[in-house]
Coordinates of C-alpha atoms in Angstrom, one line a residue:
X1 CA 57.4 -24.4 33.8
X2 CA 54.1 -22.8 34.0
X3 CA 50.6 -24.7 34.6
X4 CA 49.7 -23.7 30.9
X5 CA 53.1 -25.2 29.7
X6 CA 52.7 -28.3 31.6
X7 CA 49.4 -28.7 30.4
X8 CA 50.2 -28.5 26.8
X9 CA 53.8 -30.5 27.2
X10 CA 51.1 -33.6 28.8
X11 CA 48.6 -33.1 25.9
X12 CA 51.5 -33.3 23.4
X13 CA 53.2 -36.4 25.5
X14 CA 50.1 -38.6 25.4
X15 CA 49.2 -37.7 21.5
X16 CA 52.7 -39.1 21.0
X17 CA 51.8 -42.5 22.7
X18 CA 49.6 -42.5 19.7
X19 CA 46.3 -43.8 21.8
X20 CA 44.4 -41.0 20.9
X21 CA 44.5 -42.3 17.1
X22 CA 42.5 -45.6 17.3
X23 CA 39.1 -45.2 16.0
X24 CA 37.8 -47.7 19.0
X25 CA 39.6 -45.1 21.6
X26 CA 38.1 -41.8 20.2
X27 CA 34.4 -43.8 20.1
X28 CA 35.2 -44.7 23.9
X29 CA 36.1 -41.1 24.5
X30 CA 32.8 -39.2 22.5
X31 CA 30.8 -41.9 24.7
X32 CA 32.3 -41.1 27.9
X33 CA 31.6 -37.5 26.9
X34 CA 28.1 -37.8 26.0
X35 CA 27.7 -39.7 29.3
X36 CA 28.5 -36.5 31.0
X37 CA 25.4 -34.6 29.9
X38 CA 23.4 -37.6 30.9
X39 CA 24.8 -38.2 34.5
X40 CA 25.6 -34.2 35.3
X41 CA 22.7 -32.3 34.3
X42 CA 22.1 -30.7 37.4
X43 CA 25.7 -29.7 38.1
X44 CA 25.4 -27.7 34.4
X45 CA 22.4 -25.8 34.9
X46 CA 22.5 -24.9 38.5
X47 CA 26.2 -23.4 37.1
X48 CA 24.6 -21.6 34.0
X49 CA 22.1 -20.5 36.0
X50 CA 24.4 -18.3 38.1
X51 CA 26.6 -17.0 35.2
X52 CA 23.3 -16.3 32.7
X53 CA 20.2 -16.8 34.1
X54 CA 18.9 -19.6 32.1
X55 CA 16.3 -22.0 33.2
X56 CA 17.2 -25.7 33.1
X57 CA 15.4 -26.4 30.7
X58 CA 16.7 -23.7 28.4
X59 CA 20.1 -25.1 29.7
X60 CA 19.4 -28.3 28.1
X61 CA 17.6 -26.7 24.9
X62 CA 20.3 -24.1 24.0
X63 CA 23.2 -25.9 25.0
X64 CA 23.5 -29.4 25.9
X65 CA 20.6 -31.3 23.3
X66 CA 22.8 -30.3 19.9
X67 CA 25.9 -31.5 21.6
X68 CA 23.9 -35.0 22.3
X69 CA 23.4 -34.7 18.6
X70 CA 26.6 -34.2 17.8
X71 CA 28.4 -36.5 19.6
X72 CA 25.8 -39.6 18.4
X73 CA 26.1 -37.9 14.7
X74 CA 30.3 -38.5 15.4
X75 CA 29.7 -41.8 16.6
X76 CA 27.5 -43.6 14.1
X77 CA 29.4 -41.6 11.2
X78 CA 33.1 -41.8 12.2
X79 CA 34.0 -44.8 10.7
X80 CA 33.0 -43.4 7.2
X81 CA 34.9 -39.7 7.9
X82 CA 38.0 -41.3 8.8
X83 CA 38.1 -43.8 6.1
X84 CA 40.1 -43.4 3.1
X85 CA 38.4 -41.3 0.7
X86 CA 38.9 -42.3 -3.3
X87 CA 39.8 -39.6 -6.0
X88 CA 39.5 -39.3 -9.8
X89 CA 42.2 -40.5 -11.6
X90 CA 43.7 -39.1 -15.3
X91 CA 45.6 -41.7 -17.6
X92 CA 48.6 -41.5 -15.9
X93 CA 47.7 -42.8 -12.6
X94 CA 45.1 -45.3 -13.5
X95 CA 47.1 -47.8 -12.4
X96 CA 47.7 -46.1 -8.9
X97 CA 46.1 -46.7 -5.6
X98 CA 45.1 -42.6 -5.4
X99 CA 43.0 -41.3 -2.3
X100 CA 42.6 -38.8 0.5
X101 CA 43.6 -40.1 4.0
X102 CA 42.0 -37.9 7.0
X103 CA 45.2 -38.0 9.8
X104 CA 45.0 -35.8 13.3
X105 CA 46.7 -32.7 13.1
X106 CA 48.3 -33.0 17.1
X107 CA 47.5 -30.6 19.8
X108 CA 44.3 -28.2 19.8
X109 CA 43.5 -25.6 21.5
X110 CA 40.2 -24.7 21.7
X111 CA 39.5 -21.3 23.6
X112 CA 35.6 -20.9 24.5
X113 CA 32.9 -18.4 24.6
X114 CA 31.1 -17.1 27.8
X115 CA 27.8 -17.1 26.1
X116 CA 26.5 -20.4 25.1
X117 CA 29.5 -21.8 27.7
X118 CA 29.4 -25.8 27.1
X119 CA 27.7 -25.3 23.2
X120 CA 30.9 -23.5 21.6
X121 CA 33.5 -25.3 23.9
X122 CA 32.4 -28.5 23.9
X123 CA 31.1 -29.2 20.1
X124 CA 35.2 -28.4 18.8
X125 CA 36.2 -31.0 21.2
X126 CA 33.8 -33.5 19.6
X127 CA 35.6 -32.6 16.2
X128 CA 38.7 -32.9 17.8
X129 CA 38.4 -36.1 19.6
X130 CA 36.5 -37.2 16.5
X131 CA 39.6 -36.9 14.7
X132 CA 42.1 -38.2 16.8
X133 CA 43.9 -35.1 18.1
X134 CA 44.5 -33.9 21.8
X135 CA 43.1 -30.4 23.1
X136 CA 43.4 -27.9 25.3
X137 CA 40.3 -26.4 26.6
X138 CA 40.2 -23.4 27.4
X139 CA 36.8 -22.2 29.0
X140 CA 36.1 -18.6 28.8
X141 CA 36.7 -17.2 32.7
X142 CA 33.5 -14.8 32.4
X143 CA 30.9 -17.5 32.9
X144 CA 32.7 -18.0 36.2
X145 CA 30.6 -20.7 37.7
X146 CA 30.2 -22.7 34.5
X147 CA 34.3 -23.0 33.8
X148 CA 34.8 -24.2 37.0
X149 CA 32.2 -27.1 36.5
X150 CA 33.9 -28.1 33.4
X151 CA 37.2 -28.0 34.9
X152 CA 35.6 -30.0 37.8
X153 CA 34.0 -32.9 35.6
X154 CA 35.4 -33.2 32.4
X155 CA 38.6 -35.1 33.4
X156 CA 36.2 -37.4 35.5
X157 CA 34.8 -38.6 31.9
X158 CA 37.4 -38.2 29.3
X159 CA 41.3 -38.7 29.3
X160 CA 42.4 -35.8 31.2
X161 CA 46.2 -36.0 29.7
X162 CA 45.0 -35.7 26.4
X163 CA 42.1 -33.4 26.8
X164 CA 43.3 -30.6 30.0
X165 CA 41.4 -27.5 30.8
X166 CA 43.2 -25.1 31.8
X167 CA 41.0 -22.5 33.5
X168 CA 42.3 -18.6 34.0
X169 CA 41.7 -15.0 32.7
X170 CA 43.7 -13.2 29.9
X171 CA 47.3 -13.6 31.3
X172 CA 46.7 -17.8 31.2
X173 CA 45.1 -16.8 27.4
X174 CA 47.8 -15.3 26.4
X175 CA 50.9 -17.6 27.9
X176 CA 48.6 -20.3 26.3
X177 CA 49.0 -18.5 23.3
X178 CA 52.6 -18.7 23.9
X179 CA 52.4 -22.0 23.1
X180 CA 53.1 -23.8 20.0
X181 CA 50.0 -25.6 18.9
X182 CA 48.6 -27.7 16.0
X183 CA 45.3 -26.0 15.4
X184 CA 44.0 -23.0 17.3
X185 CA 39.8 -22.8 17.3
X186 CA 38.6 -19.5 19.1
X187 CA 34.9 -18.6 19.4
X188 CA 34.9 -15.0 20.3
X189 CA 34.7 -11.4 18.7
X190 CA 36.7 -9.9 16.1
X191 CA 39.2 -7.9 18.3
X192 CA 40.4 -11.0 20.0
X193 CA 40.4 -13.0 17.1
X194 CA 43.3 -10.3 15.6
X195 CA 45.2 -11.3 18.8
X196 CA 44.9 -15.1 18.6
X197 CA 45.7 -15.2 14.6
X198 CA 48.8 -12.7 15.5
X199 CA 50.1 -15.3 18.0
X200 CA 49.2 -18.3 16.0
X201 CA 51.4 -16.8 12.6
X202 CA 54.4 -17.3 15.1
X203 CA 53.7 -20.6 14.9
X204 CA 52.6 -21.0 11.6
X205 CA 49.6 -22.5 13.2
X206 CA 46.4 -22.9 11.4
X207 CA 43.0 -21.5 13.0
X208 CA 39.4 -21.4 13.0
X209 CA 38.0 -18.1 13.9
X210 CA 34.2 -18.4 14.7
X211 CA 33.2 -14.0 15.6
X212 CA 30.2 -12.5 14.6
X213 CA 29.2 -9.3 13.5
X214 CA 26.0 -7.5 12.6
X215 CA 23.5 -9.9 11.3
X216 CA 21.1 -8.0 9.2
X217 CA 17.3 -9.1 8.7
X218 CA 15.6 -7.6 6.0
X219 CA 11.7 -7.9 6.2
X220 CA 9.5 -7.4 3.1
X221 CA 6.3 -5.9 3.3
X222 CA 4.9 -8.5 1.2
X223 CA 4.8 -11.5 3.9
X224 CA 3.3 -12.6 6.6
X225 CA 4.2 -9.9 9.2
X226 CA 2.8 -11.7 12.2
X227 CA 4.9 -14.6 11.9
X228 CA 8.2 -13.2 10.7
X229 CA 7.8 -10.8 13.9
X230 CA 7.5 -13.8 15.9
X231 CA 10.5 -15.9 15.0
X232 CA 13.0 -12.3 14.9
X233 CA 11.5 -11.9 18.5
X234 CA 12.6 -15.5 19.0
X235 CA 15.7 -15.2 17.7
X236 CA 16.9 -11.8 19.2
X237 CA 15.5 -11.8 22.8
X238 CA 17.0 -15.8 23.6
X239 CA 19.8 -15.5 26.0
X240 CA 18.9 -11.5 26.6
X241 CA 20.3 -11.0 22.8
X242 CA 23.8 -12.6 23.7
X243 CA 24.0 -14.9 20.8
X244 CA 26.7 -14.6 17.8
X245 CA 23.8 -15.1 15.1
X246 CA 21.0 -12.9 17.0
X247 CA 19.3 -10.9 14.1
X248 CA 21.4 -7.6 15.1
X249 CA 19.1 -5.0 13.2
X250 CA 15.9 -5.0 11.1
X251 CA 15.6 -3.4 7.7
X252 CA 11.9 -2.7 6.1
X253 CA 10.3 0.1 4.5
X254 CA 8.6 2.6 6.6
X255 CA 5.7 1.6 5.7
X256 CA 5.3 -1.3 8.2
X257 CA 7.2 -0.4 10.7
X258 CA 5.1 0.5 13.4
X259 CA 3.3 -2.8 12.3
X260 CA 6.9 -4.4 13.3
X261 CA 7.2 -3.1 16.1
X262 CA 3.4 -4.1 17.5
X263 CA 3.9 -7.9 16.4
X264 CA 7.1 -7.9 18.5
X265 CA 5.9 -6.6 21.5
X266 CA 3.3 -9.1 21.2
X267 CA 5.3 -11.9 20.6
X268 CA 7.9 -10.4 23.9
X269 CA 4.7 -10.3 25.9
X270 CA 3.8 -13.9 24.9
X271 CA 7.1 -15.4 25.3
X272 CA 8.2 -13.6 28.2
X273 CA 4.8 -12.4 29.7
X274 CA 4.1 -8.7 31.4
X275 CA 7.4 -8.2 33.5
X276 CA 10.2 -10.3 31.6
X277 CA 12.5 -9.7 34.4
X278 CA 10.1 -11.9 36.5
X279 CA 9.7 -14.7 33.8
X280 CA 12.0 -17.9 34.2
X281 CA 13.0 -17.8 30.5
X282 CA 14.2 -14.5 30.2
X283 CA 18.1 -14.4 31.1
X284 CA 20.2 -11.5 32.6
X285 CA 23.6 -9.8 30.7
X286 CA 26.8 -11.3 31.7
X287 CA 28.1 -8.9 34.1
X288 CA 28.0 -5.1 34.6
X289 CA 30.7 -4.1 32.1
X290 CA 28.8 -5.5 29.5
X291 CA 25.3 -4.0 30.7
X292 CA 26.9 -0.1 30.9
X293 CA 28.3 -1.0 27.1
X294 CA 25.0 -2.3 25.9
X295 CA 22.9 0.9 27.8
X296 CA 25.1 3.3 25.8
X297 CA 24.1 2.3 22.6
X298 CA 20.7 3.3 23.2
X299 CA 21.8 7.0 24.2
X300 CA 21.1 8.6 20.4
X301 CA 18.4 6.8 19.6
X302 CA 14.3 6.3 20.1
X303 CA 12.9 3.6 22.3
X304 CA 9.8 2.1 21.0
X305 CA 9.4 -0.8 23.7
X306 CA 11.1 -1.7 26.7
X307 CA 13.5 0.1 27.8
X308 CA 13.5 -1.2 31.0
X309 CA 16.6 -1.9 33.5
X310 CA 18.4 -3.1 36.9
X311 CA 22.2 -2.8 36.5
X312 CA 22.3 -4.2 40.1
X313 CA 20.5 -7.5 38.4
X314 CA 22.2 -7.0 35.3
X315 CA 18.7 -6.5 33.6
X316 CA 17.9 -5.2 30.8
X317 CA 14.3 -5.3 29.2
X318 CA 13.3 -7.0 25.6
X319 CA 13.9 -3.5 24.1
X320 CA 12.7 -1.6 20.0
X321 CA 14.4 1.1 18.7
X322 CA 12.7 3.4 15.9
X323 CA 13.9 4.9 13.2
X324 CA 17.3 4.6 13.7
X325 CA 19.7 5.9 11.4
X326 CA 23.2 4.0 10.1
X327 CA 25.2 6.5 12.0
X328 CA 23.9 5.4 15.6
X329 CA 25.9 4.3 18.0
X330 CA 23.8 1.1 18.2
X331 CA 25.1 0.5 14.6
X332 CA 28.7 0.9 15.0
X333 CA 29.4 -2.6 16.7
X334 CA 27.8 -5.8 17.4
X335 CA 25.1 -5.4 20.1
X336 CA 25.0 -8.6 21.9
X337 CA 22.3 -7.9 23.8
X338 CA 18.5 -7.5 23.9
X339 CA 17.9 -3.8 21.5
X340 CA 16.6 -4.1 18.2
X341 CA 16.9 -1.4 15.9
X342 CA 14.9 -1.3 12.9
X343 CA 16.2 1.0 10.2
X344 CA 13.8 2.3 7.3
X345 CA 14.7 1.4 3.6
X346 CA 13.0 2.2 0.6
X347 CA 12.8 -1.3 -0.4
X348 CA 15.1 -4.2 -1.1
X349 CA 17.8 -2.1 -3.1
X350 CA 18.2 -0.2 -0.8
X351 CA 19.0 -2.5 1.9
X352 CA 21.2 -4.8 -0.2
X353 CA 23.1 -2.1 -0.7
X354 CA 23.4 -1.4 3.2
X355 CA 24.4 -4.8 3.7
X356 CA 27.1 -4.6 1.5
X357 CA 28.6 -1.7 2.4
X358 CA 29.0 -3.4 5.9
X359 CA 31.2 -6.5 7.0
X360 CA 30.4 -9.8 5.8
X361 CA 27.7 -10.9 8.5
X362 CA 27.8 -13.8 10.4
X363 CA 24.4 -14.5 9.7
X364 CA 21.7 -12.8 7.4
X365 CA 18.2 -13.5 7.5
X366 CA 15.6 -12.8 4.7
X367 CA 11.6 -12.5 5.3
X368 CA 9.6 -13.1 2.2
X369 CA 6.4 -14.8 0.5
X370 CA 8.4 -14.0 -3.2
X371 CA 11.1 -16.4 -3.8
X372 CA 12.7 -13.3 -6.5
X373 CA 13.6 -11.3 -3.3
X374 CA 15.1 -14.3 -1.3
X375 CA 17.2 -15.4 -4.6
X376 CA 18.1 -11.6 -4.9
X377 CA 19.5 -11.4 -1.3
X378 CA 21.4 -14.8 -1.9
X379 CA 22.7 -14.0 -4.9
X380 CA 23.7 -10.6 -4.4
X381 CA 24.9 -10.1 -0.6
X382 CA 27.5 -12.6 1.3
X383 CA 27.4 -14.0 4.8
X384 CA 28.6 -16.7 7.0
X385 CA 24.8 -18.5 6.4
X386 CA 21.4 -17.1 5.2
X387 CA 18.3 -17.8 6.4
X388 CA 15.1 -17.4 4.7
X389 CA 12.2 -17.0 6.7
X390 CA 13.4 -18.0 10.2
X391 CA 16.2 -16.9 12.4
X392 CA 18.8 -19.3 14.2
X393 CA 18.3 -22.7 13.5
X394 CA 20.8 -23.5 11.0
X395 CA 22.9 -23.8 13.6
X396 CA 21.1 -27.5 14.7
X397 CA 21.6 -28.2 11.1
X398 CA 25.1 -30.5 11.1
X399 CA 25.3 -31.2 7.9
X400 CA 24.9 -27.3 6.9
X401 CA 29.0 -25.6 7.6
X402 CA 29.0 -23.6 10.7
X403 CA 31.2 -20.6 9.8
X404 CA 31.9 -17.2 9.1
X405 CA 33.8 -15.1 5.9
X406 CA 35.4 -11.9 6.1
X407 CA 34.9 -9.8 9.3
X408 CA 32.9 -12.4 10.7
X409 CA 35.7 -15.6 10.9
X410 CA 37.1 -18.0 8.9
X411 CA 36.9 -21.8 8.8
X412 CA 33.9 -23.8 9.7
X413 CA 32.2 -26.7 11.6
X414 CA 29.7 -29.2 13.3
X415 CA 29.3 -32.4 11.6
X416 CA 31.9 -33.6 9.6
X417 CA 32.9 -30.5 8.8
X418 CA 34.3 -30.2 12.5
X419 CA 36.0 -33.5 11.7
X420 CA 37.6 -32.3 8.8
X421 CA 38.6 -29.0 10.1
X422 CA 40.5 -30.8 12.7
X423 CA 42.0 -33.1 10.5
X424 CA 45.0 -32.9 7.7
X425 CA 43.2 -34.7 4.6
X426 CA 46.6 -36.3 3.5
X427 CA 47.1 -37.0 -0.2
X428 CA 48.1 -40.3 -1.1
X429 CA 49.2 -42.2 -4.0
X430 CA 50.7 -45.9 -4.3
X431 CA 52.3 -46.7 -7.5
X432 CA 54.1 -50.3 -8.2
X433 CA 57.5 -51.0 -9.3
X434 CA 56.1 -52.0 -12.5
X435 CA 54.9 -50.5 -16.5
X436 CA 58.1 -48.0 -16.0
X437 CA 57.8 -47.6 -20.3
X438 CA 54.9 -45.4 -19.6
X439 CA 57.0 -42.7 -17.5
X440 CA 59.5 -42.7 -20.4
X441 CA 57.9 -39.9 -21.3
X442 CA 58.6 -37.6 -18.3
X443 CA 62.2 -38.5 -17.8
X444 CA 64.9 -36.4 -20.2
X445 CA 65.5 -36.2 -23.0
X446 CA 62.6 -33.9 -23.6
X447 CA 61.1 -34.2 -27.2
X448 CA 57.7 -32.8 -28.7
X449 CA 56.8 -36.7 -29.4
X450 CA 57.3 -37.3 -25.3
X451 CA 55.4 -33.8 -24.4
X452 CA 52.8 -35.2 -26.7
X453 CA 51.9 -38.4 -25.1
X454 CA 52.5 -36.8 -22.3
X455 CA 49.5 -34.1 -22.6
X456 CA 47.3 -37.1 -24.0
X457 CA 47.9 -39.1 -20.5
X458 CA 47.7 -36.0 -18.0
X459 CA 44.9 -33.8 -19.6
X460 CA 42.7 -36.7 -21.2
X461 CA 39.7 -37.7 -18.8
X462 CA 37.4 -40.3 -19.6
X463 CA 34.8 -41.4 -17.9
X464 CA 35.1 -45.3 -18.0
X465 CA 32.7 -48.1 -16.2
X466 CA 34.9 -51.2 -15.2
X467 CA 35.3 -52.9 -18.3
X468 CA 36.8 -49.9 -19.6
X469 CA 39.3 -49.7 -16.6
X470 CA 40.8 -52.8 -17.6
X471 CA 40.5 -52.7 -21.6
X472 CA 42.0 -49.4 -20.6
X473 CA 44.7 -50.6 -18.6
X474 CA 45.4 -53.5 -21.0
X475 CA 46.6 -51.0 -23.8
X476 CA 48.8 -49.3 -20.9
X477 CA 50.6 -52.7 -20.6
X478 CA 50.9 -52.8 -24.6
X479 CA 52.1 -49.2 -24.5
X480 CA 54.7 -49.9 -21.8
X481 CA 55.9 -52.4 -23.0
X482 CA 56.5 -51.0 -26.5
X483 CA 57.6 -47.6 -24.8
X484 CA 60.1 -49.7 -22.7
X485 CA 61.4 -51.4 -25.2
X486 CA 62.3 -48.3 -27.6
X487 CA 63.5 -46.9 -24.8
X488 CA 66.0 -49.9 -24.3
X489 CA 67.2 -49.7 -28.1

């Protein structure tokens, strides 16, 4: 049996001991958890720091401060998610206890991304502790350093039957994949999510699909320029461009474009000074495979700032591109990385139209002073979110849906949406022994008179305060009793 077998045969041993279910166990478990980002700081950023370049304070502000919030958010509120959850009723089950139970699905696995490393690995396993399952994590083996850490301290803080990592490059992905599992969440790009739906259908195995795409931001000339400039800059150049929701490409009318492009070399210069490759919070790409992709995409078209690079540092400048045209190579994937093109449009037409002759986008952002533009572009394009007037931040927002549609994933989380991803919200209904006249209309023989009550009792809703629940149910008893008793004779 292979170490990814025996992992998974563990995981799926201790969910059958059934500790993982009580609500007191998962709080002990989110605790413990949150405990880690207290007590190993150091350990996490000097790690990150190798594998990305980030600054320890960008560590903590990218990555580890919304997981804080999402593990207290899961503790205060998980009595409430996991309880029993009413439903209307119609006439026929008035009578009937009728609600939603929220159960654990089994054995997740969660398979991570390289880029924000503990972010997108860690805030599943909330959900899934949350809701009462066991997971495999899977840490992506690209941020070398980093997976090693969290192999290192995670099963010092929570259950380490229930909650393995399993550390490895594709050949320990894909005998993982082998697997049967309960849930599958993957946090990646579109050609590996193909591969991890293909081997989940063998299975039958639900998943969650979190990819990305190419998040448009349209900018209208009526706004403040200056500002919007400033939070696209923000949003774009964080992590040297390697975020899933990183505004991919600008849209505006030629007319303020080389106004764009002077507010964001402003804004790189403020944020990131002179010489960016000197400045703490500036990061590096990944590795060199990924910097010779991201340098070809710039081969057809016009620089307009930056430019800039060391492939022996894996550096690569806060860069503009001009007047780019849709055919560009820059345009024909997701960049993940730190080039912004900015493509002319005659006006908003025009670029709703270029949105939606794309992929549904992960993300689309929308800069305007008129709320008639911003309504436009939400009513008329579709996305995994939409922002107007900043870039990003919906992501700290738990109780917004994390997720994508189309191209750009499927299935959503953080908040309780994480928790009920990762959960099967069971439908339940208890009915007594009792009032059996009234279901003298279902059972045969079939007459119009039966498929008429019938239709009253299953189509009729009324809204009814309490008093009317009982006079209600009081004519029910009458009714079943007459109902029984005709059927008797």
């Amino acid at each position: 049996m292979s170490r990814e077998q025996q992992a998974v045969a563990r995981a799926r041993k201790a969910f059958q001991t059934g500790r993982s279910r009580p609500l007191e166990y998962r709080i002990h478990q989110l605790k413990n958890l949150q405990l880690l980002f207290t007590e190993r700081q150091k350990e996490i950023s000097d790690a990150i720091k190798k594998d990305l370049n980030k600054s320890e304070v960008g560590t903590q502000l990218y990555e580890t401060l919304g997981l804080e919030g999402e593990i207290s958010l899961a503790i205060r509120k998980l009595k409430e998610w996991a309880a029993p959850r009413p439903v209307e009723k119609n006439l026929m089950t008035l009578s009937d206890t009728v609600y939603i139970k929220p159960e654990p699905l089994g054995v997740v696995l969660i398979i991570g991304a390289w880029n924000y490393p503990w972010a997108v690995t860690i805030q599943p396993l909330i959900g899934a502790i949350a809701a009462g399952n066991a997971a495999v994590i899977k840490p992506s083996e690209v941020c070398v350093h980093t997976a090693k850490v969290m192999e290192d301290l995670l099963p010092l803080y929570i259950d380490k039957e229930l909650y393995p990592v399993v550390n490895g490059g594709i050949p320990e992905t894909q005998e993982l994949l082998c697997q049967r599992f309960d849930h599958i969440f993957y946090t990646g790009n579109c050609a590996v999510g193909k591969v991890i739906m293909e081997a989940a259908a063998k299975h039958l195995t639900p998943v969650t699909l979190e990819l990305g795409g190419k998040s448009p931001c349209y900018i209208d000339k009526n706004c403040d320029i200056s500002v919007a400039c400033r939070r696209i800059t923000w949003g774009k150049y964080t992590n040297c461009g390697q975020t899933c929701i990183a505004p991919d490409y600008i849209l505006c009318e030629p007319s303020i474009q080389d106004r764009v492009i002077s507010e964001v070399k402003n804004a790189i210069k403020e944020f990131y000074t002179d010489n960016p490759k000197t400045c703490v919070d500036y990061g590096r790409i990944i590795n060199q495979r990924h910097f010779k992709r991201i340098m070809s995409l710039m081969e057809d078209s016009t620089v307009a700032a930056g430019g800039d690079n060391d492939e022996s540092d894996c550096y690569i400048a806060p860069t503009v591109l001009r007047d780019v045209k849709p055919e560009a190579k820059v345009m024909q994937e997701e960049i993940f990385g730190p080039l912004l093109p900015i493509l002319p449009v005659s006006g908003l037409d025009e670029a709703i139209k270029f949105i939606n002759n794309g992929e549904k986008p992960l993300a689309l952002y929308v800069f305007s002073s008129n709320d008639k533009v911003i309504k436009r572009m939400t009513e008329e394009t579709s996305s995994g979110g939409l922002l107007a007037n900043d870039c990003l931040v919906h992501f700290s927002v738990s109780s917004l849906p994390f997720g994508g549609v189309g191209n750009s994933g499927m299935g959503c989380y953080h908040g309780k949406f994480s928790f009920d991803q990762l959960s099967h919200l069971r439908g339940c209904l208890i009915k007594q022994l009792k009032m059996e006249g009234v279901n003298s209309m279902r059972y045969p023989p079939h007459t119009l008179k039966k498929l008429g009550w019938a239709r009253f009792f299953i189509l009729k809703h009324v809204d009814l305060g309490w008093m009317g629940r009982m006079a209600l149910l009081a004519v029910l008893a009458v009714v079943a009793a007459v109902a029984l008793q005709n059927y008797l004779l």
